[in-house]
Amino acid sequence: VGVSSDGGKSTLQYDGHAGYDFPYPILTPVQAPADGKLCKAPQGKDKIYGGMWGAESGNYKLDNSFYIEHENGFVTWFRHCVKLHDDIEKEIGNDFSRFCDVKSGQIIAYVGKVGTSAVHLHFEVRDKDGNIIDPYADKLWLDV
């Protein structure tokens, strides 16, 4: 347990970083895990990775980070997607103060490799204080 970028605090780690990486073919649809408000991550919003949506650093495009604030207080983060669903992109555009309401199971984005060398989806869950948690151990997505 412990992510090097947060000083080794008690957060999820399986290979040196927070969250889970799921290898999928490019353009695999990504679904919202629960209802919430989807936002593109502006600069400074992501305290762990510093990633944001659509920014470039030299010739390197950053990781296209976006997140969903859920009604239960948890926030899910997604990285490396090649694009958001067209309806969401139309609603948010380049205005980081805007969001799009999404429903559980709704297609929200498409897997890519923006900001990384391998095609995959990075998925993580944070609590209301920004601490990374393990959604599978805590059974957040199971209907009881």
mmCIF file of C-alpha atoms in Angstrom:
data_model
loop_
_atom_site.group_PDB
_atom_site.id
_atom_site.type_symbol
_atom_site.label_atom_id
_atom_site.label_comp_id
_atom_site.label_asym_id
_atom_site.label_seq_id
_atom_site.Cartn_x
_atom_site.Cartn_y
_atom_site.Cartn_z
ATOM 1 C CA VAL A 1 0.000 0.000 0.000
ATOM 2 C CA GLY A 2 1.213 3.520 -0.710
ATOM 3 C CA VAL A 3 1.583 5.607 -3.840
ATOM 4 C CA SER A 4 5.006 7.150 -4.373
ATOM 5 C CA SER A 5 3.491 10.390 -5.677
ATOM 6 C CA ASP A 6 1.590 10.974 -2.415
ATOM 7 C CA GLY A 7 4.464 10.141 -0.090
ATOM 8 C CA GLY A 8 3.470 6.513 0.524
ATOM 9 C CA LYS A 9 0.188 7.212 2.277
ATOM 10 C CA SER A 10 -2.215 4.313 2.751
ATOM 11 C CA THR A 11 -3.751 4.319 -0.692
ATOM 12 C CA LEU A 12 -4.324 1.695 -3.343
ATOM 13 C CA GLN A 13 -1.233 0.583 -5.205
ATOM 14 C CA TYR A 14 -0.628 -2.500 -7.251
ATOM 15 C CA ASP A 15 2.248 -1.425 -9.482
ATOM 16 C CA GLY A 16 3.462 1.922 -8.195
ATOM 17 C CA HIS A 17 0.454 4.076 -8.918
ATOM 18 C CA ALA A 18 -3.096 4.566 -7.759
ATOM 19 C CA GLY A 19 -6.046 2.881 -9.396
ATOM 20 C CA TYR A 20 -6.336 0.064 -11.873
ATOM 21 C CA ASP A 21 -5.156 -0.160 -15.487
ATOM 22 C CA PHE A 22 -7.402 -2.181 -17.770
ATOM 23 C CA PRO A 23 -5.976 -3.144 -21.181
ATOM 24 C CA TYR A 24 -8.654 -2.809 -23.850
ATOM 25 C CA PRO A 25 -8.556 -2.315 -27.611
ATOM 26 C CA ILE A 26 -8.433 1.291 -28.782
ATOM 27 C CA LEU A 27 -11.868 2.972 -28.918
ATOM 28 C CA THR A 28 -13.489 0.478 -26.540
ATOM 29 C CA PRO A 29 -16.494 2.316 -25.028
ATOM 30 C CA VAL A 30 -16.156 3.324 -21.362
ATOM 31 C CA GLN A 31 -19.318 3.294 -19.237
ATOM 32 C CA ALA A 32 -20.124 5.427 -16.196
ATOM 33 C CA PRO A 33 -19.948 3.237 -13.064
ATOM 34 C CA ALA A 34 -22.720 5.232 -11.340
ATOM 35 C CA ASP A 35 -24.806 8.384 -11.785
ATOM 36 C CA GLY A 36 -23.003 11.692 -11.366
ATOM 37 C CA LYS A 37 -21.550 14.842 -12.888
ATOM 38 C CA LEU A 38 -18.758 14.308 -15.421
ATOM 39 C CA CYS A 39 -16.087 17.019 -15.664
ATOM 40 C CA LYS A 40 -12.900 17.424 -17.653
ATOM 41 C CA ALA A 41 -9.965 17.899 -15.275
ATOM 42 C CA PRO A 42 -8.522 21.421 -15.447
ATOM 43 C CA GLN A 43 -4.917 22.166 -14.570
ATOM 44 C CA GLY A 44 -4.340 21.785 -10.826
ATOM 45 C CA LYS A 45 -7.463 19.702 -10.141
ATOM 46 C CA ASP A 46 -5.644 16.366 -9.978
ATOM 47 C CA LYS A 47 -3.444 16.553 -6.884
ATOM 48 C CA ILE A 48 -1.826 13.149 -7.477
ATOM 49 C CA TYR A 49 -0.845 13.089 -11.140
ATOM 50 C CA GLY A 50 -1.230 16.694 -12.232
ATOM 51 C CA GLY A 51 -2.928 15.465 -15.409
ATOM 52 C CA MET A 52 -5.618 17.431 -17.163
ATOM 53 C CA TRP A 53 -7.795 17.275 -20.249
ATOM 54 C CA GLY A 54 -6.402 18.175 -23.642
ATOM 55 C CA ALA A 55 -3.222 19.944 -22.512
ATOM 56 C CA GLU A 56 0.172 19.518 -24.073
ATOM 57 C CA SER A 57 3.655 19.833 -22.668
ATOM 58 C CA GLY A 58 6.096 20.307 -25.538
ATOM 59 C CA ASN A 59 5.419 17.520 -28.015
ATOM 60 C CA TYR A 60 3.799 15.379 -25.320
ATOM 61 C CA LYS A 61 0.031 15.360 -24.916
ATOM 62 C CA LEU A 62 -1.031 14.927 -21.273
ATOM 63 C CA ASP A 63 -3.293 12.097 -20.162
ATOM 64 C CA ASN A 64 -6.833 13.396 -20.873
ATOM 65 C CA SER A 65 -7.986 13.124 -17.271
ATOM 66 C CA PHE A 66 -11.666 13.431 -16.459
ATOM 67 C CA TYR A 67 -13.722 12.564 -13.420
ATOM 68 C CA ILE A 68 -17.264 11.928 -12.227
ATOM 69 C CA GLU A 69 -18.534 13.314 -8.937
ATOM 70 C CA HIS A 70 -21.056 10.765 -7.678
ATOM 71 C CA GLU A 71 -24.079 11.363 -5.459
ATOM 72 C CA ASN A 72 -22.608 9.097 -2.752
ATOM 73 C CA GLY A 73 -19.599 11.422 -2.289
ATOM 74 C CA PHE A 74 -17.089 9.306 -4.196
ATOM 75 C CA VAL A 75 -15.255 10.559 -7.272
ATOM 76 C CA THR A 76 -14.109 8.276 -10.084
ATOM 77 C CA TRP A 77 -11.131 9.296 -12.226
ATOM 78 C CA PHE A 78 -10.411 8.121 -15.762
ATOM 79 C CA ARG A 79 -7.235 8.619 -17.815
ATOM 80 C CA HIS A 80 -5.813 8.109 -21.294
ATOM 81 C CA CYS A 81 -9.116 8.088 -23.203
ATOM 82 C CA VAL A 82 -8.834 9.220 -26.783
ATOM 83 C CA LYS A 83 -12.099 11.164 -26.551
ATOM 84 C CA LEU A 84 -15.306 11.697 -24.648
ATOM 85 C CA HIS A 85 -18.635 10.616 -26.117
ATOM 86 C CA ASP A 86 -19.775 13.203 -28.693
ATOM 87 C CA ASP A 87 -22.854 14.244 -26.649
ATOM 88 C CA ILE A 88 -20.685 14.919 -23.586
ATOM 89 C CA GLU A 89 -18.083 16.786 -25.636
ATOM 90 C CA LYS A 90 -20.802 19.008 -27.114
ATOM 91 C CA GLU A 91 -22.152 19.825 -23.654
ATOM 92 C CA ILE A 92 -18.810 20.591 -21.987
ATOM 93 C CA GLY A 93 -16.631 21.769 -24.863
ATOM 94 C CA ASN A 94 -13.502 23.537 -23.605
ATOM 95 C CA ASP A 95 -15.244 25.156 -20.630
ATOM 96 C CA PHE A 96 -13.829 23.497 -17.506
ATOM 97 C CA SER A 97 -16.550 25.065 -15.372
ATOM 98 C CA ARG A 98 -19.186 22.996 -17.204
ATOM 99 C CA PHE A 99 -20.208 19.417 -16.479
ATOM 100 C CA CYS A 100 -22.483 16.776 -17.962
ATOM 101 C CA ASP A 101 -24.932 14.684 -15.944
ATOM 102 C CA VAL A 102 -24.332 10.993 -16.636
ATOM 103 C CA LYS A 103 -26.196 7.815 -15.689
ATOM 104 C CA SER A 104 -24.849 4.444 -14.622
ATOM 105 C CA GLY A 105 -23.982 2.369 -17.690
ATOM 106 C CA GLN A 106 -23.990 5.343 -20.070
ATOM 107 C CA ILE A 107 -21.142 5.411 -22.610
ATOM 108 C CA ILE A 108 -18.965 8.351 -21.584
ATOM 109 C CA ALA A 109 -15.649 7.971 -23.411
ATOM 110 C CA TYR A 110 -13.418 5.722 -25.510
ATOM 111 C CA VAL A 111 -10.210 3.965 -24.478
ATOM 112 C CA GLY A 112 -6.979 5.304 -25.919
ATOM 113 C CA LYS A 113 -3.343 5.864 -25.068
ATOM 114 C CA VAL A 114 -3.186 9.630 -24.653
ATOM 115 C CA GLY A 115 -0.209 10.484 -22.439
ATOM 116 C CA THR A 116 1.051 6.898 -22.281
ATOM 117 C CA SER A 117 2.618 4.276 -24.561
ATOM 118 C CA ALA A 118 0.088 1.458 -24.065
ATOM 119 C CA VAL A 119 -3.609 1.441 -24.900
ATOM 120 C CA HIS A 120 -5.526 1.095 -21.619
ATOM 121 C CA LEU A 121 -8.043 2.677 -19.279
ATOM 122 C CA HIS A 122 -6.792 3.957 -15.940
ATOM 123 C CA PHE A 123 -9.628 3.889 -13.389
ATOM 124 C CA GLU A 124 -9.496 5.016 -9.776
ATOM 125 C CA VAL A 125 -11.875 6.001 -6.991
ATOM 126 C CA ARG A 126 -11.344 8.711 -4.396
ATOM 127 C CA ASP A 127 -13.380 9.588 -1.343
ATOM 128 C CA LYS A 128 -14.717 13.083 -0.572
ATOM 129 C CA ASP A 129 -11.337 14.015 0.978
ATOM 130 C CA GLY A 130 -9.395 12.957 -2.106
ATOM 131 C CA ASN A 131 -8.001 9.741 -0.644
ATOM 132 C CA ILE A 132 -7.697 6.869 -3.085
ATOM 133 C CA ILE A 133 -9.713 3.820 -2.116
ATOM 134 C CA ASP A 134 -10.168 0.327 -3.495
ATOM 135 C CA PRO A 135 -13.679 0.178 -4.992
ATOM 136 C CA TYR A 136 -13.534 -3.594 -5.347
ATOM 137 C CA ALA A 137 -12.498 -4.358 -1.764
ATOM 138 C CA ASP A 138 -15.126 -1.916 -0.496
ATOM 139 C CA LYS A 139 -17.731 -3.358 -2.935
ATOM 140 C CA LEU A 140 -18.833 0.119 -4.043
ATOM 141 C CA TRP A 141 -20.328 -1.029 -7.319
ATOM 142 C CA LEU A 142 -22.233 -4.080 -6.148
ATOM 143 C CA ASP A 143 -25.995 -3.934 -5.724
ATOM 144 C CA VAL A 144 -26.899 -5.123 -2.251
#
